[in-house]
Amino acid sequence: MNGDGHISVKDRVIIANPEPKFQGGFSSNVSWKDLSLYLMFNYSVGAERLYNNTLQNISGSLNNLIDYNLYNRWSEQNTSSRLPALYVDDPVPATNNLEVHKASYLKLSHLRIQYNLPVLWDARYYKGGQVYFAIANLFTITRYPGIDPATVGSATANYGGNYDSDIYPGVRSYTIGLRLNF
């Protein structure tokens, strides 16, 4: 990087920014007669994540995984690959820009469908109610290759808590409920 012809500590540069340029959320609540639909979205734009599994599965510890990156490595037959040649023993594994990926996303984090129950008897005792169905973490739209760009894994000081080695994604949950007002 510094042009002296030797790879050393002086060649280190910042290759990623884990902080998004902006992030936020928005929601919508639409009603028609006694039926309502609530949607809540979250988004993040501009963050970059170190996604370790780009190279980890085939460098250093194979973990018995066959990965598409294994077949797309540089070789004499595949000189146009951006992935380096496969080495059995790399004594100095280092993070590089091949592991940096854009982590922008749009996530539907909550959906709820609700029906307002009618008052069918004496209103002194029963004031109404609702039946509802809700889903959390329904889907994520992203180009990020990992499981979930919103989930931070392997939060080590070396990587500022922005290192993803495919830990578990946020849980998708389903809820059915009944609310009665007396």
PDB file of C-alpha atoms in Angstrom:
ATOM      1  CA  MET A   1       0.000   0.000   0.000  1.00  0.00           C
ATOM      2  CA  ASN A   2       2.781   2.464   0.817  1.00  0.00           C
ATOM      3  CA  GLY A   3       4.779   1.504  -2.295  1.00  0.00           C
ATOM      4  CA  ASP A   4       8.011   0.368  -0.615  1.00  0.00           C
ATOM      5  CA  GLY A   5       7.750  -3.144  -2.115  1.00  0.00           C
ATOM      6  CA  HIS A   6       7.381  -4.889   1.271  1.00  0.00           C
ATOM      7  CA  ILE A   7       4.237  -5.978   3.067  1.00  0.00           C
ATOM      8  CA  SER A   8       4.478  -4.666   6.626  1.00  0.00           C
ATOM      9  CA  VAL A   9       2.535  -2.931   9.389  1.00  0.00           C
ATOM     10  CA  LYS A  10       3.008   0.335   7.489  1.00  0.00           C
ATOM     11  CA  ASP A  11       0.723  -1.031   4.750  1.00  0.00           C
ATOM     12  CA  ARG A  12      -2.342  -1.210   7.014  1.00  0.00           C
ATOM     13  CA  VAL A  13      -5.316   0.909   5.975  1.00  0.00           C
ATOM     14  CA  ILE A  14      -8.928   1.229   7.082  1.00  0.00           C
ATOM     15  CA  ILE A  15     -10.980  -0.929   4.715  1.00  0.00           C
ATOM     16  CA  ALA A  16     -14.474  -0.669   6.205  1.00  0.00           C
ATOM     17  CA  ASN A  17     -16.788   1.579   8.178  1.00  0.00           C
ATOM     18  CA  PRO A  18     -19.234  -0.351  10.396  1.00  0.00           C
ATOM     19  CA  GLU A  19     -21.354   2.733  11.108  1.00  0.00           C
ATOM     20  CA  PRO A  20     -24.353   3.279   8.824  1.00  0.00           C
ATOM     21  CA  LYS A  21     -24.711   6.638   7.079  1.00  0.00           C
ATOM     22  CA  PHE A  22     -28.277   6.655   8.343  1.00  0.00           C
ATOM     23  CA  GLN A  23     -30.722   4.240   9.916  1.00  0.00           C
ATOM     24  CA  GLY A  24     -34.260   4.357  11.156  1.00  0.00           C
ATOM     25  CA  GLY A  25     -37.715   2.979  10.836  1.00  0.00           C
ATOM     26  CA  PHE A  26     -41.231   3.750   9.754  1.00  0.00           C
ATOM     27  CA  SER A  27     -44.641   2.252  10.381  1.00  0.00           C
ATOM     28  CA  SER A  28     -48.113   2.232   8.925  1.00  0.00           C
ATOM     29  CA  ASN A  29     -51.472   1.432  10.462  1.00  0.00           C
ATOM     30  CA  VAL A  30     -54.316   0.920   7.970  1.00  0.00           C
ATOM     31  CA  SER A  31     -57.900   0.259   9.090  1.00  0.00           C
ATOM     32  CA  TRP A  32     -61.054  -0.723   7.254  1.00  0.00           C
ATOM     33  CA  LYS A  33     -64.252  -1.243   9.239  1.00  0.00           C
ATOM     34  CA  ASP A  34     -63.249  -3.539  12.139  1.00  0.00           C
ATOM     35  CA  LEU A  35     -60.061  -4.855  10.515  1.00  0.00           C
ATOM     36  CA  SER A  36     -56.637  -3.221  10.849  1.00  0.00           C
ATOM     37  CA  LEU A  37     -53.148  -3.925   9.530  1.00  0.00           C
ATOM     38  CA  TYR A  38     -50.013  -2.628  11.244  1.00  0.00           C
ATOM     39  CA  LEU A  39     -46.558  -2.763   9.579  1.00  0.00           C
ATOM     40  CA  MET A  40     -43.232  -1.670  11.079  1.00  0.00           C
ATOM     41  CA  PHE A  41     -40.057  -1.474   8.976  1.00  0.00           C
ATOM     42  CA  ASN A  42     -36.441  -0.866  10.043  1.00  0.00           C
ATOM     43  CA  TYR A  43     -33.640   0.112   7.689  1.00  0.00           C
ATOM     44  CA  SER A  44     -29.925   0.796   7.671  1.00  0.00           C
ATOM     45  CA  VAL A  45     -27.918   2.316   4.819  1.00  0.00           C
ATOM     46  CA  GLY A  46     -24.167   2.533   4.294  1.00  0.00           C
ATOM     47  CA  ALA A  47     -22.678   0.216   6.928  1.00  0.00           C
ATOM     48  CA  GLU A  48     -19.977  -2.283   5.968  1.00  0.00           C
ATOM     49  CA  ARG A  49     -19.516  -5.608   7.755  1.00  0.00           C
ATOM     50  CA  LEU A  50     -16.668  -8.085   7.934  1.00  0.00           C
ATOM     51  CA  TYR A  51     -18.314 -11.295   6.767  1.00  0.00           C
ATOM     52  CA  ASN A  52     -15.799 -13.944   7.737  1.00  0.00           C
ATOM     53  CA  ASN A  53     -17.383 -16.841   5.864  1.00  0.00           C
ATOM     54  CA  THR A  54     -16.326 -15.473   2.470  1.00  0.00           C
ATOM     55  CA  LEU A  55     -12.876 -16.951   3.040  1.00  0.00           C
ATOM     56  CA  GLN A  56     -13.046 -18.792   6.390  1.00  0.00           C
ATOM     57  CA  ASN A  57     -14.772 -21.885   5.035  1.00  0.00           C
ATOM     58  CA  ILE A  58     -11.906 -22.609   2.688  1.00  0.00           C
ATOM     59  CA  SER A  59      -8.880 -21.005   4.353  1.00  0.00           C
ATOM     60  CA  GLY A  60      -7.319 -22.375   7.499  1.00  0.00           C
ATOM     61  CA  SER A  61     -10.290 -24.321   8.838  1.00  0.00           C
ATOM     62  CA  LEU A  62     -12.317 -26.159   6.245  1.00  0.00           C
ATOM     63  CA  ASN A  63     -14.872 -27.440   8.749  1.00  0.00           C
ATOM     64  CA  ASN A  64     -15.840 -30.093   6.188  1.00  0.00           C
ATOM     65  CA  LEU A  65     -17.745 -27.503   4.180  1.00  0.00           C
ATOM     66  CA  ILE A  66     -17.916 -27.401   0.419  1.00  0.00           C
ATOM     67  CA  ASP A  67     -18.340 -23.770  -0.507  1.00  0.00           C
ATOM     68  CA  TYR A  68     -18.986 -22.098  -3.858  1.00  0.00           C
ATOM     69  CA  ASN A  69     -15.977 -19.865  -3.147  1.00  0.00           C
ATOM     70  CA  LEU A  70     -13.766 -22.966  -3.241  1.00  0.00           C
ATOM     71  CA  TYR A  71     -14.536 -23.435  -6.910  1.00  0.00           C
ATOM     72  CA  ASN A  72     -14.228 -19.751  -7.764  1.00  0.00           C
ATOM     73  CA  ARG A  73     -10.656 -19.233  -6.434  1.00  0.00           C
ATOM     74  CA  TRP A  74      -7.861 -17.896  -8.600  1.00  0.00           C
ATOM     75  CA  SER A  75      -6.062 -20.640 -10.495  1.00  0.00           C
ATOM     76  CA  GLU A  76      -4.154 -20.942 -13.736  1.00  0.00           C
ATOM     77  CA  GLN A  77      -7.465 -21.879 -15.367  1.00  0.00           C
ATOM     78  CA  ASN A  78      -9.445 -19.126 -13.595  1.00  0.00           C
ATOM     79  CA  THR A  79      -7.312 -15.988 -13.773  1.00  0.00           C
ATOM     80  CA  SER A  80     -10.269 -13.582 -13.594  1.00  0.00           C
ATOM     81  CA  SER A  81     -11.327 -14.512 -10.033  1.00  0.00           C
ATOM     82  CA  ARG A  82     -11.201 -11.867  -7.317  1.00  0.00           C
ATOM     83  CA  LEU A  83     -10.594 -14.563  -4.663  1.00  0.00           C
ATOM     84  CA  PRO A  84      -6.940 -15.445  -4.001  1.00  0.00           C
ATOM     85  CA  ALA A  85      -5.450 -18.843  -4.779  1.00  0.00           C
ATOM     86  CA  LEU A  86      -6.096 -21.614  -2.266  1.00  0.00           C
ATOM     87  CA  TYR A  87      -3.253 -22.366   0.124  1.00  0.00           C
ATOM     88  CA  VAL A  88      -3.325 -25.297   2.509  1.00  0.00           C
ATOM     89  CA  ASP A  89      -1.399 -23.510   5.257  1.00  0.00           C
ATOM     90  CA  ASP A  90      -1.458 -19.737   5.544  1.00  0.00           C
ATOM     91  CA  PRO A  91       0.699 -18.830   8.571  1.00  0.00           C
ATOM     92  CA  VAL A  92      -0.528 -15.223   8.676  1.00  0.00           C
ATOM     93  CA  PRO A  93      -4.285 -15.075   8.172  1.00  0.00           C
ATOM     94  CA  ALA A  94      -5.340 -11.459   7.884  1.00  0.00           C
ATOM     95  CA  THR A  95      -8.544  -9.595   7.284  1.00  0.00           C
ATOM     96  CA  ASN A  96      -8.713  -8.122   3.823  1.00  0.00           C
ATOM     97  CA  ASN A  97     -11.182  -6.256   1.665  1.00  0.00           C
ATOM     98  CA  LEU A  98     -12.568  -9.508   0.204  1.00  0.00           C
ATOM     99  CA  GLU A  99     -14.355 -10.012   3.529  1.00  0.00           C
ATOM    100  CA  VAL A 100     -15.969  -6.536   3.567  1.00  0.00           C
ATOM    101  CA  HIS A 101     -19.557  -6.368   2.331  1.00  0.00           C
ATOM    102  CA  LYS A 102     -22.200  -3.650   2.216  1.00  0.00           C
ATOM    103  CA  ALA A 103     -24.741  -4.303   4.968  1.00  0.00           C
ATOM    104  CA  SER A 104     -27.634  -2.048   3.975  1.00  0.00           C
ATOM    105  CA  TYR A 105     -31.069  -3.561   4.520  1.00  0.00           C
ATOM    106  CA  LEU A 106     -34.803  -3.024   4.789  1.00  0.00           C
ATOM    107  CA  LYS A 107     -36.518  -5.290   7.320  1.00  0.00           C
ATOM    108  CA  LEU A 108     -40.214  -5.873   7.966  1.00  0.00           C
ATOM    109  CA  SER A 109     -39.766  -6.256  11.697  1.00  0.00           C
ATOM    110  CA  HIS A 110     -43.407  -6.445  12.745  1.00  0.00           C
ATOM    111  CA  LEU A 111     -46.739  -7.227  11.086  1.00  0.00           C
ATOM    112  CA  ARG A 112     -50.043  -7.394  12.973  1.00  0.00           C
ATOM    113  CA  ILE A 113     -53.543  -8.091  11.641  1.00  0.00           C
ATOM    114  CA  GLN A 114     -56.303  -7.252  14.111  1.00  0.00           C
ATOM    115  CA  TYR A 115     -60.077  -7.630  14.137  1.00  0.00           C
ATOM    116  CA  ASN A 116     -62.196  -5.595  16.561  1.00  0.00           C
ATOM    117  CA  LEU A 117     -64.858  -7.786  18.159  1.00  0.00           C
ATOM    118  CA  PRO A 118     -68.371  -6.354  18.220  1.00  0.00           C
ATOM    119  CA  VAL A 119     -70.227  -5.701  21.468  1.00  0.00           C
ATOM    120  CA  LEU A 120     -73.008  -8.308  21.417  1.00  0.00           C
ATOM    121  CA  TRP A 121     -74.419  -8.049  24.940  1.00  0.00           C
ATOM    122  CA  ASP A 122     -74.902  -5.584  27.778  1.00  0.00           C
ATOM    123  CA  ALA A 123     -72.178  -2.931  27.474  1.00  0.00           C
ATOM    124  CA  ARG A 124     -72.023  -2.507  31.275  1.00  0.00           C
ATOM    125  CA  TYR A 125     -69.847  -5.622  31.538  1.00  0.00           C
ATOM    126  CA  TYR A 126     -68.240  -6.018  28.138  1.00  0.00           C
ATOM    127  CA  LYS A 127     -66.690  -3.018  26.380  1.00  0.00           C
ATOM    128  CA  GLY A 128     -65.280  -4.780  23.281  1.00  0.00           C
ATOM    129  CA  GLY A 129     -62.156  -6.643  22.335  1.00  0.00           C
ATOM    130  CA  GLN A 130     -59.753  -7.696  19.625  1.00  0.00           C
ATOM    131  CA  VAL A 131     -58.447 -10.872  18.025  1.00  0.00           C
ATOM    132  CA  TYR A 132     -55.030 -10.491  16.436  1.00  0.00           C
ATOM    133  CA  PHE A 133     -52.232 -12.330  14.675  1.00  0.00           C
ATOM    134  CA  ALA A 134     -48.669 -10.950  14.640  1.00  0.00           C
ATOM    135  CA  ILE A 135     -45.345 -11.937  13.104  1.00  0.00           C
ATOM    136  CA  ALA A 136     -41.960 -10.506  14.143  1.00  0.00           C
ATOM    137  CA  ASN A 137     -38.944 -10.526  11.769  1.00  0.00           C
ATOM    138  CA  LEU A 138     -40.925 -11.481   8.691  1.00  0.00           C
ATOM    139  CA  PHE A 139     -38.327 -10.709   6.002  1.00  0.00           C
ATOM    140  CA  THR A 140     -35.201  -8.712   5.155  1.00  0.00           C
ATOM    141  CA  ILE A 141     -34.286  -7.230   1.782  1.00  0.00           C
ATOM    142  CA  THR A 142     -30.494  -6.991   1.388  1.00  0.00           C
ATOM    143  CA  ARG A 143     -27.558  -7.906  -0.824  1.00  0.00           C
ATOM    144  CA  TYR A 144     -25.490  -8.863   2.219  1.00  0.00           C
ATOM    145  CA  PRO A 145     -24.277 -12.490   1.861  1.00  0.00           C
ATOM    146  CA  GLY A 146     -24.604 -13.398   5.550  1.00  0.00           C
ATOM    147  CA  ILE A 147     -27.651 -14.627   7.430  1.00  0.00           C
ATOM    148  CA  ASP A 148     -28.779 -11.244   8.790  1.00  0.00           C
ATOM    149  CA  PRO A 149     -27.024  -7.875   8.348  1.00  0.00           C
ATOM    150  CA  ALA A 150     -28.777  -6.508  11.456  1.00  0.00           C
ATOM    151  CA  THR A 151     -27.299  -9.200  13.721  1.00  0.00           C
ATOM    152  CA  VAL A 152     -23.812  -8.504  15.045  1.00  0.00           C
ATOM    153  CA  GLY A 153     -21.754 -11.553  15.942  1.00  0.00           C
ATOM    154  CA  SER A 154     -18.365 -12.320  17.438  1.00  0.00           C
ATOM    155  CA  ALA A 155     -18.161  -8.902  19.023  1.00  0.00           C
ATOM    156  CA  THR A 156     -14.429  -8.751  19.599  1.00  0.00           C
ATOM    157  CA  ALA A 157     -12.426  -5.635  20.309  1.00  0.00           C
ATOM    158  CA  ASN A 158     -10.262  -6.320  17.242  1.00  0.00           C
ATOM    159  CA  TYR A 159     -13.187  -5.832  14.897  1.00  0.00           C
ATOM    160  CA  GLY A 160     -15.230  -3.295  16.837  1.00  0.00           C
ATOM    161  CA  GLY A 161     -18.124  -5.721  17.291  1.00  0.00           C
ATOM    162  CA  ASN A 162     -18.806  -5.715  13.573  1.00  0.00           C
ATOM    163  CA  TYR A 163     -17.545  -9.169  12.664  1.00  0.00           C
ATOM    164  CA  ASP A 164     -20.089 -11.628  11.281  1.00  0.00           C
ATOM    165  CA  SER A 165     -19.369 -15.337  11.293  1.00  0.00           C
ATOM    166  CA  ASP A 166     -22.990 -16.383  10.645  1.00  0.00           C
ATOM    167  CA  ILE A 167     -24.355 -16.477  14.163  1.00  0.00           C
ATOM    168  CA  TYR A 168     -28.067 -17.068  14.516  1.00  0.00           C
ATOM    169  CA  PRO A 169     -30.410 -14.475  13.004  1.00  0.00           C
ATOM    170  CA  GLY A 170     -33.121 -12.666  14.929  1.00  0.00           C
ATOM    171  CA  VAL A 171     -35.924 -15.032  15.872  1.00  0.00           C
ATOM    172  CA  ARG A 172     -39.091 -15.033  13.783  1.00  0.00           C
ATOM    173  CA  SER A 173     -42.006 -15.302  16.173  1.00  0.00           C
ATOM    174  CA  TYR A 174     -45.727 -15.792  15.663  1.00  0.00           C
ATOM    175  CA  THR A 175     -48.350 -14.562  18.117  1.00  0.00           C
ATOM    176  CA  ILE A 176     -52.088 -15.184  18.258  1.00  0.00           C
ATOM    177  CA  GLY A 177     -53.962 -13.145  20.810  1.00  0.00           C
ATOM    178  CA  LEU A 178     -57.330 -12.285  22.263  1.00  0.00           C
ATOM    179  CA  ARG A 179     -57.931  -9.060  24.196  1.00  0.00           C
ATOM    180  CA  LEU A 180     -61.234  -8.500  26.018  1.00  0.00           C
ATOM    181  CA  ASN A 181     -62.185  -5.197  27.634  1.00  0.00           C
ATOM    182  CA  PHE A 182     -64.564  -5.244  30.612  1.00  0.00           C
TER     183      PHE A 182
END
